[in-house]
């Protein structure tokens, strides 16, 4: 069997994985990058709007503290505040670094990186390139990897001496030795042959889980592999009940349902209307945000040109608010003909400007839906987009609870709390990708012996099983059933009874998944690949549903019809999922979230905090504030 | 408005294979990739095809549809008549692995042979200052989603395997132009473009421009200007130096 030795193995070649690998290689570690698709095609390529970083290029009042506050507010204060702090402080450096590696962002008049408005961000903050920022980011990181390979070639005569990409290669198990990571087991998609990575440190950067839902902006890669690999290796997942339904996905034609319509459409002036022509978002500003958003269309419109003297329009509320509002309008019978609402930018900007600012949206609607967005409104509705939950990690190093295991990017949990702000993912990938790469390198430096690879036989038996069964379940059918179930029963609005039903279905599907059969051989066989992905999707869906059933409140990406309010007591609680190595059953336990550091909590004013936290926490805040005053 | 369409799809591994006939349901608004997926789910579970974003952003699902290089996800079924037989084959210039999936490693090798972005040593991250108008030329080329259809269609290598060693293809000649036009790149790329990467093989038939799903004007905006720069350079190296300084 093919076998390779590395210091650090990074699973995933999106923004987080590439940034982690670059860091590990820059710290002198022999690094492998493994990915399911071709190099340069990871999900990050689809990101449109931009990367949030408080550089203050467009509004000089912006700084890390404002960004930190916005992030915590967006996440309804459930965020791991240390991650939110590091993220806000380090994002500008990470974006500037991309520029030094060749990225070409759009510019301000004075030649700096331009920044655009996005939901939940107080100031224009998203570095962008039109509406194809993810492409720019992934290409830049890919080209940085190539640059490092060229350096290695110059010195060692081998491009792959220190960093090598294993593309179209899927990891199905993490390997361990005496409780610590010792490597990973994978198969080549092209040949079906197996491959073992012998490495003391693994960084998971596998992205999200959207393929458990029918209507999603995510691609086939998003089968929750990293989440499942971590669970099966003994690590914990947190916040799995929080899933972001992006408010604006395409709703027609059916084959493109769910494909994303970037938030930049709203950031650049697009407005939402129902079938009566009303700008309904004005009716959905929640109490906690009342004083931050415009109360009239006139004020909202003025904000685009004069932000100092006006409040932003409610179309730019955090995503969970907008998604619920659209959902409610459609349910109330005020939806568009194709089951969404109208998003109009044509009456707000000249055609040439729309094509310049939103080229790929213009192209996407024209090619896929015969809609010219410079002339007519789009029809949009919520789509499963992003999972806030993921591997529980140490904020500073990305380390999971299993020694040698690290995670960064969408597969990690905590940073975004119960709801992620747009643009905060791309910056998250860079900040925590780098930190996880560094964390893994340090971990390797501290080892006194290399752990031994074990468990290869078992991993191989598990992987070939669907090919060896004579007959059995069709993996495509199981997948469709899971997607429908999650969409209908654990979607944007949840009820105890329905989530319970979903769990029953998942339980039965898990049984059936043990009996999938894939026809055909090992060479590039998608039916076989899907059969293996099913284990992961089912495990992750079980986590989502179980946590959703336990959390009896509504917050961010978790809305319970039977518990519509946000509860300060629940704010302090994280739900932690774990599972045995065979994945037979997910257990969920509650864990208390540590109190925010004094210098961070005092960045908020009391009035705002009181909407989120308990009386006890307010007393702590008062004490912290008094101490701060005494010092100054 | 669903109907049954006739599809002929290339099936096979390595060098061997043949076109197989399928009759398959098509629904309103669907694209060719949707139909391929339906074939997988209902008739040919091991049919190999690459795809990712399904929105024309990742460049994975390049294939030849009725002989023309296209992205499967951006080719609407409504562009065909219901009676048409639609033939789907893998890209011809690259070796086939299985069905619609080719070995595109040629492209990654070429990418690695082009010297990377080379900024001046004294500019630190955060200090870059560039005008929009100066970055726009390179930005156009950075829209490339690496579907590799331009390299697939380029006759220099499509019909001449022997040229592959000496020719980077439109994708990577455009990458050289992109770097050459980057306001902060200080590397001298002209001689290498001509001598190592085969710019001279290009006789500007614009096939690459025609197939580009991003509508990048590869020939007019990248290859021809690059050829001009190479020629200028041959006359007068000072022109090159002057250009570089002037552009700051
Ligand atoms: C349409 C769309 C638009 C978006 N726009 C924005 C935006 O404007 N701003 C923003 O901040 N965020 C945006 N997001 C979110 C953001 O793009 C993602 O959260 C982010 O790109 C995830 O990056 P990642 O590095 O964690 O993973 P990804 O980029 O998804 O990469 C995952 C990698 O892991 C690999 N992988 C997975 N499983 C395995 C396995 N078992 N074995 C081997 N490899 C594996 C995959 O092949 C892939 O290389 C958008 C998301 C979508 C879908």
XYZ file of N, CA, C and O in Angstrom, chain A residues 37-39 41 45-46 48 96-97 99-107 109-112 129 132 135-136 139-140 142-143 146-147 149-150 159-160 168 190 211 219-221 252-255 259 360-361 363-364 367-370 474 476 519-520 523-527, chain B residues 13 28-31 34 40-41 45-55 57-60 73-74 76 97-98 101 104 108 111-117 119 125-126 128-132 135-136 138-139 142-148 171 175 178 182-183 213 215:
512
model
N -11.186 17.407 -4.271
C -11.308 17.904 -5.645
C -9.929 18.215 -6.193
O -8.925 17.997 -5.532
N -9.904 18.768 -7.393
C -8.639 19.239 -7.942
C -8.144 20.406 -7.095
O -8.938 21.109 -6.460
N -6.843 20.632 -7.146
C -6.218 21.749 -6.451
C -6.800 23.063 -7.024
O -6.804 23.264 -8.232
N -10.032 24.060 -6.466
C -11.477 23.998 -6.688
C -12.272 23.952 -5.392
O -13.486 23.787 -5.427
N -13.581 28.784 -3.316
C -13.606 29.420 -4.629
C -14.963 30.094 -4.890
O -15.067 31.033 -5.650
N -16.017 29.591 -4.224
C -17.360 30.119 -4.487
C -17.677 31.385 -3.716
O -18.676 32.039 -3.999
N -18.169 34.971 -2.511
C -18.396 36.065 -3.446
C -18.061 37.420 -2.848
O -17.240 38.168 -3.343
N -3.507 41.778 4.132
C -2.351 42.452 3.524
C -1.317 41.459 3.034
O -0.656 41.658 2.012
N -1.177 40.389 3.776
C -0.221 39.357 3.395
C -0.607 38.757 2.032
O 0.254 38.467 1.205
N -1.970 40.283 -0.329
C -1.585 41.236 -1.354
C -0.098 41.075 -1.690
O 0.304 41.157 -2.853
N 0.689 40.813 -0.664
C 2.120 40.628 -0.899
C 2.399 39.307 -1.623
O 3.495 39.089 -2.132
N 1.415 38.426 -1.669
C 1.554 37.167 -2.417
C 0.912 37.262 -3.795
O 0.753 36.256 -4.470
N 0.470 38.468 -4.161
C 0.008 38.665 -5.535
C -1.475 38.919 -5.720
O -1.929 39.102 -6.847
N -2.258 38.933 -4.646
C -3.700 39.167 -4.802
C -3.943 40.598 -5.276
O -3.230 41.513 -4.889
N -4.954 40.762 -6.115
C -5.301 42.092 -6.601
C -6.734 42.426 -6.200
O -7.676 42.128 -6.924
N -6.873 43.040 -5.039
C -8.202 43.455 -4.579
C -8.620 44.735 -5.303
O -7.774 45.466 -5.825
N -9.927 45.003 -5.286
C -10.412 46.279 -5.803
C -9.860 47.397 -4.917
O -9.590 47.186 -3.733
N -9.701 48.582 -5.501
C -8.994 49.666 -4.827
C -9.892 50.838 -4.437
O -10.920 51.094 -5.072
N -9.906 55.143 -3.939
C -9.314 56.215 -4.761
C -7.855 56.460 -4.399
O -7.040 56.769 -5.244
N -7.530 56.325 -3.105
C -6.133 56.573 -2.741
C -5.266 55.316 -2.846
O -4.186 55.252 -2.260
N -5.749 54.333 -3.592
C -4.885 53.204 -3.932
C -4.834 52.080 -2.915
O -4.108 51.112 -3.073
N -5.638 52.199 -1.837
C -5.660 51.115 -0.839
C -6.693 50.050 -1.237
O -7.435 50.221 -2.204
N -12.974 41.490 -4.515
C -12.691 41.654 -5.934
C -14.020 41.401 -6.611
O -14.436 40.258 -6.725
N -16.167 38.030 -6.770
C -15.466 36.752 -6.884
C -14.264 36.715 -5.932
O -13.178 36.243 -6.273
N -12.460 33.278 -5.211
C -11.579 32.836 -6.297
C -10.221 33.501 -6.150
O -9.176 32.859 -6.248
N -10.233 34.805 -5.876
C -8.979 35.536 -5.728
C -8.168 34.959 -4.563
O -6.960 34.789 -4.632
N -6.890 31.331 -5.359
C -5.837 31.346 -6.377
C -4.553 31.898 -5.769
O -3.461 31.383 -6.014
N -4.679 32.948 -4.967
C -3.489 33.538 -4.351
C -2.792 32.522 -3.446
O -1.565 32.372 -3.487
N -3.075 29.247 -3.549
C -2.576 28.172 -4.413
C -1.246 28.605 -5.027
O -0.275 27.845 -5.051
N -1.201 29.843 -5.489
C 0.023 30.333 -6.117
C 1.137 30.523 -5.086
O 2.308 30.387 -5.403
N 2.631 27.172 -4.714
C 3.518 26.927 -5.850
C 4.831 27.703 -5.670
O 5.915 27.177 -5.938
N 4.742 28.936 -5.173
C 5.956 29.739 -4.967
C 6.890 29.036 -3.976
O 8.107 28.989 -4.180
N 6.980 25.853 -3.427
C 7.509 24.669 -4.119
C 8.667 25.059 -5.035
O 9.642 24.331 -5.157
N 8.546 26.224 -5.647
C 9.645 26.685 -6.517
C 10.896 26.972 -5.693
O 12.011 26.656 -6.114
N 10.366 19.835 -6.409
C 9.274 20.752 -6.060
C 8.550 20.286 -4.795
O 7.999 21.057 -4.039
N 8.474 18.972 -4.643
C 7.622 18.438 -3.582
C 8.408 18.008 -2.344
O 7.933 17.219 -1.537
N -7.752 15.030 -5.294
C -8.721 13.965 -5.561
C -8.392 12.723 -4.740
O -8.298 11.599 -5.261
N -9.277 8.735 -8.247
C -8.980 8.282 -9.608
C -8.838 6.780 -9.750
O -9.280 6.195 -10.721
N -24.498 19.363 2.390
C -25.089 18.317 1.558
C -26.033 17.389 2.330
O -26.568 16.440 1.753
N -21.517 22.584 -2.258
C -21.253 21.602 -3.314
C -21.159 20.181 -2.740
O -21.263 19.991 -1.526
N -20.918 19.212 -3.604
C -20.893 17.806 -3.166
C -19.845 17.551 -2.099
O -19.927 16.575 -1.364
N -18.827 18.419 -2.022
C -17.747 18.161 -1.070
C -18.209 18.297 0.373
O -17.563 17.798 1.282
N -35.471 29.565 -8.461
C -35.899 29.017 -9.739
C -34.792 29.142 -10.755
O -34.053 30.091 -10.699
N -34.656 28.251 -11.722
C -35.375 26.980 -11.895
C -35.004 25.948 -10.816
O -34.004 26.128 -10.129
N -35.806 24.904 -10.716
C -35.619 23.937 -9.626
C -34.192 23.390 -9.542
O -33.680 23.149 -8.460
N -33.549 23.236 -10.682
C -32.228 22.614 -10.653
C -31.170 23.514 -10.022
O -30.108 23.042 -9.652
N -28.705 27.866 -4.984
C -27.436 28.512 -5.358
C -27.434 29.948 -4.861
O -28.431 30.664 -4.932
N -20.709 38.430 -11.515
C -21.050 37.014 -11.562
C -22.522 36.773 -11.241
O -23.107 35.808 -11.708
N -23.148 37.679 -10.462
C -24.593 37.551 -10.247
C -25.347 37.816 -11.554
O -26.309 37.125 -11.896
N -24.253 37.377 -14.572
C -23.981 36.222 -15.418
C -24.825 35.015 -14.973
O -25.505 34.378 -15.762
N -24.808 34.742 -13.686
C -25.497 33.577 -13.126
C -27.009 33.618 -13.426
O -27.590 32.628 -13.841
N -27.607 33.365 -17.339
C -27.351 32.054 -17.925
C -28.275 30.976 -17.369
O -28.670 30.068 -18.073
N -28.576 31.057 -16.085
C -29.282 29.938 -15.462
C -30.781 30.175 -15.299
O -31.538 29.228 -15.151
N -31.224 31.423 -15.307
C -32.644 31.664 -15.027
C -33.310 32.599 -16.028
O -34.478 32.945 -15.860
N -32.582 33.010 -17.076
C -33.123 33.962 -18.052
C -33.614 35.249 -17.399
O -34.611 35.822 -17.834
N -29.260 1.527 -2.402
C -28.697 2.482 -3.350
C -28.302 3.752 -2.583
O -29.147 4.424 -1.997
N -27.537 6.695 -3.480
C -28.188 7.923 -3.949
C -29.557 8.100 -3.298
O -29.966 9.196 -2.943
N -22.287 -0.510 -7.360
C -21.880 -1.287 -8.526
C -20.681 -0.616 -9.162
O -20.371 0.535 -8.871
N -20.026 -1.350 -10.041
C -18.861 -0.799 -10.726
C -17.593 -1.065 -9.953
O -17.609 -1.688 -8.892
N -12.276 2.417 -9.861
C -11.783 3.588 -10.581
C -12.865 4.655 -10.675
O -13.955 4.402 -11.160
N -12.560 5.839 -10.192
C -13.448 7.016 -10.232
C -14.929 6.639 -10.194
O -15.665 6.852 -11.154
N -15.340 6.084 -9.105
C -16.709 5.571 -8.985
C -17.532 6.398 -7.983
O -17.501 6.151 -6.780
N -18.283 7.382 -8.483
C -19.010 8.298 -7.603
C -20.011 7.591 -6.689
O -20.263 8.054 -5.571
N -20.587 6.489 -7.159
C -21.561 5.769 -6.338
C -20.898 5.205 -5.079
O -21.460 5.226 -3.982
N -12.487 3.494 -19.632
C -11.339 3.796 -18.788
C -10.077 3.846 -19.625
O -9.926 3.066 -20.565
N -37.770 21.277 -16.570
C -37.622 22.693 -16.887
C -36.404 23.307 -16.196
O -36.152 23.057 -15.024
N -35.679 24.103 -16.937
C -34.580 24.875 -16.362
C -33.294 24.099 -16.162
O -32.321 24.656 -15.664
N -33.266 22.821 -16.542
C -32.072 22.037 -16.226
C -30.909 22.296 -17.178
O -31.078 22.771 -18.291
N -29.737 21.961 -16.658
C -28.514 22.066 -17.450
C -27.987 20.656 -17.715
O -28.459 19.692 -17.103
N -27.114 18.536 -14.718
C -28.253 17.938 -14.001
C -28.611 16.585 -14.619
O -28.951 15.634 -13.915
N -26.508 9.245 -13.253
C -25.795 8.598 -12.134
C -26.788 8.002 -11.147
O -26.643 6.870 -10.696
N -27.800 8.777 -10.790
C -28.713 8.344 -9.728
C -29.640 7.234 -10.195
O -30.125 6.451 -9.385
N -24.671 4.410 -11.933
C -24.171 4.954 -10.671
C -22.664 5.208 -10.657
O -22.198 6.028 -9.878
N -21.928 4.525 -11.516
C -20.473 4.735 -11.491
C -19.999 5.650 -12.612
O -18.802 5.737 -12.885
N -20.919 6.369 -13.258
C -20.539 7.311 -14.316
C -19.687 8.437 -13.708
O -20.119 9.139 -12.794
N -18.458 8.595 -14.213
C -17.534 9.550 -13.601
C -17.629 10.926 -14.248
O -17.587 11.056 -15.472
N -17.789 11.938 -13.403
C -17.800 13.325 -13.875
C -17.280 14.198 -12.738
O -17.510 13.914 -11.572
N -16.516 15.234 -13.101
C -16.088 16.177 -12.061
C -17.085 17.310 -11.971
O -17.583 17.785 -12.995
N -17.336 17.780 -10.777
C -18.143 18.994 -10.616
C -17.943 19.501 -9.203
O -17.448 18.782 -8.336
N -18.310 20.732 -8.965
C -18.297 21.284 -7.619
C -19.415 22.282 -7.391
O -20.402 21.960 -6.789
N -19.234 23.506 -7.915
C -20.113 24.594 -7.465
C -21.450 24.619 -8.182
O -22.417 25.128 -7.660
N -21.512 24.084 -9.385
C -22.743 24.094 -10.176
C -23.232 25.501 -10.467
O -24.419 25.738 -10.628
N -22.328 26.441 -10.491
C -22.726 27.821 -10.772
C -21.672 28.537 -11.611
O -21.571 29.747 -11.598
N -18.462 28.737 -11.276
C -17.433 29.473 -10.543
C -16.164 28.679 -10.288
O -15.145 29.246 -9.914
N -16.215 27.346 -10.429
C -15.038 26.576 -10.025
C -14.313 25.950 -11.208
O -13.162 25.563 -11.088
N -14.975 25.839 -12.351
C -14.292 25.292 -13.528
C -13.994 23.811 -13.457
O -13.005 23.345 -14.019
N -14.831 23.031 -12.776
C -14.565 21.592 -12.661
C -15.201 20.772 -13.777
O -14.639 19.780 -14.214
N -22.350 22.689 -16.205
C -23.291 23.363 -15.304
C -23.863 24.632 -15.907
O -24.797 25.198 -15.371
N -23.257 25.121 -16.999
C -23.744 26.369 -17.578
C -24.358 26.145 -18.956
O -24.628 27.083 -19.683
N -27.507 25.139 -20.711
C -28.939 24.904 -20.494
C -29.478 23.880 -21.480
O -29.154 23.915 -22.656
N -9.207 9.508 -17.884
C -9.076 8.565 -16.771
C -10.260 7.612 -16.823
O -10.118 6.406 -16.920
N -11.447 8.208 -16.764
C -12.655 7.405 -16.890
C -13.830 8.301 -17.309
O -13.983 9.404 -16.763
N -13.983 12.168 -17.091
C -12.895 12.708 -16.261
C -11.538 12.507 -16.933
O -11.175 11.390 -17.290
N -5.731 16.079 -15.927
C -5.383 17.456 -16.293
C -4.056 17.892 -15.664
O -3.773 19.079 -15.548
N -1.185 21.639 -14.193
C -0.554 21.944 -12.909
C 0.972 21.974 -13.048
O 1.647 22.744 -12.384
N 1.768 25.324 -14.578
C 1.607 26.389 -13.586
C 2.883 26.512 -12.744
O 3.307 27.606 -12.377
N 3.477 25.380 -12.460
C 4.645 25.375 -11.588
C 5.905 25.873 -12.297
O 6.871 26.255 -11.652
N 5.887 25.869 -13.629
C 7.086 26.288 -14.356
C 7.170 27.799 -14.514
O 8.189 28.333 -14.951
N 6.099 28.494 -14.192
C 6.109 29.948 -14.360
C 6.535 30.621 -13.060
O 5.895 30.424 -12.020
N 7.631 31.389 -13.099
C 8.108 32.023 -11.871
C 6.991 32.841 -11.211
O 6.227 33.518 -11.892
N 6.912 32.752 -9.894
C 5.810 33.367 -9.159
C 5.918 34.882 -9.112
O 6.937 35.453 -9.499
N 4.871 35.477 -8.585
C 4.819 36.920 -8.375
C 6.074 37.361 -7.622
O 6.443 36.767 -6.613
N 7.504 40.636 -5.954
C 7.394 42.048 -5.582
C 8.768 42.624 -5.241
O 9.701 41.864 -4.984
N 3.943 44.228 3.474
C 2.493 44.021 3.417
C 1.783 45.212 4.046
O 2.224 45.716 5.078
N 0.703 45.669 3.416
C -0.019 46.817 3.940
C 0.416 48.126 3.305
O -0.262 49.130 3.400
N 1.155 48.405 -0.014
C 0.867 48.422 -1.452
C -0.147 49.520 -1.779
O -1.183 49.617 -1.119
N 0.155 50.332 -2.766
C -0.782 51.352 -3.234
C -0.895 51.213 -4.746
O 0.085 51.344 -5.460
N -2.108 50.919 -5.207
C -2.308 50.744 -6.648
C -3.620 51.400 -7.028
O -4.574 51.361 -6.254
N -3.680 51.979 -8.198
C -4.926 52.554 -8.676
C -5.782 51.473 -9.332
O -5.245 50.548 -9.958
N -7.094 51.601 -9.206
C -8.002 50.626 -9.810
C -7.671 50.400 -11.284
O -7.594 49.269 -11.750
N -4.839 47.998 -11.840
C -4.981 46.578 -11.505
C -5.984 45.884 -12.423
O -6.018 44.660 -12.499
N -6.783 46.676 -13.131
C -7.868 46.066 -13.894
C -7.403 45.104 -14.973
O -8.039 44.085 -15.221
N -4.765 43.086 -15.057
C -4.461 41.765 -14.483
C -5.690 41.133 -13.847
O -5.846 39.913 -13.862
N -6.556 41.971 -13.286
C -7.784 41.417 -12.677
C -8.607 40.653 -13.707
O -9.198 39.628 -13.394
N -7.282 37.320 -13.848
C -7.469 36.580 -12.595
C -8.916 36.111 -12.415
O -9.227 35.414 -11.458
N -9.782 36.484 -13.338
C -11.138 35.907 -13.319
C -11.112 34.446 -13.735
O -12.103 33.735 -13.599
N -9.974 34.005 -14.289
C -9.860 32.636 -14.808
C -10.227 31.611 -13.738
O -9.708 31.643 -12.626
N -11.134 30.690 -14.088
C -11.552 29.677 -13.122
C -10.827 28.344 -13.355
O -11.170 27.326 -12.762
N -9.823 28.365 -14.221
C -9.023 27.164 -14.505
C -9.885 25.959 -14.889
O -9.737 24.872 -14.355
N -10.765 26.197 -15.858
C -11.534 25.076 -16.409
C -10.683 24.348 -17.438
O -11.016 23.248 -17.860
N -9.614 25.003 -17.874
C -8.651 24.458 -18.835
C -9.242 24.201 -20.216
O -8.668 23.483 -21.020
N -3.833 29.367 -21.098
C -4.039 29.634 -19.677
C -2.779 30.191 -19.040
O -2.826 31.152 -18.289
N -1.223 33.811 -17.737
C -0.697 34.009 -16.378
C 0.589 34.854 -16.438
O 0.802 35.731 -15.604
N -0.457 38.321 -17.013
C -1.045 38.846 -15.776
C 0.054 39.359 -14.839
O -0.037 40.462 -14.293
N 1.155 43.211 -13.669
C 0.914 43.506 -12.250
C 1.773 44.706 -11.862
O 2.991 44.702 -12.081
N 1.173 45.765 -11.292
C 1.941 46.980 -11.018
C 3.179 46.756 -10.140
O 4.110 47.550 -10.194
N -15.414 30.546 -20.574
C -16.720 30.758 -19.954
C -16.761 32.058 -19.157
O -17.829 32.556 -18.838
N -15.523 34.790 -20.375
C -15.434 35.827 -21.403
C -14.197 36.697 -21.256
O -14.248 37.913 -21.449
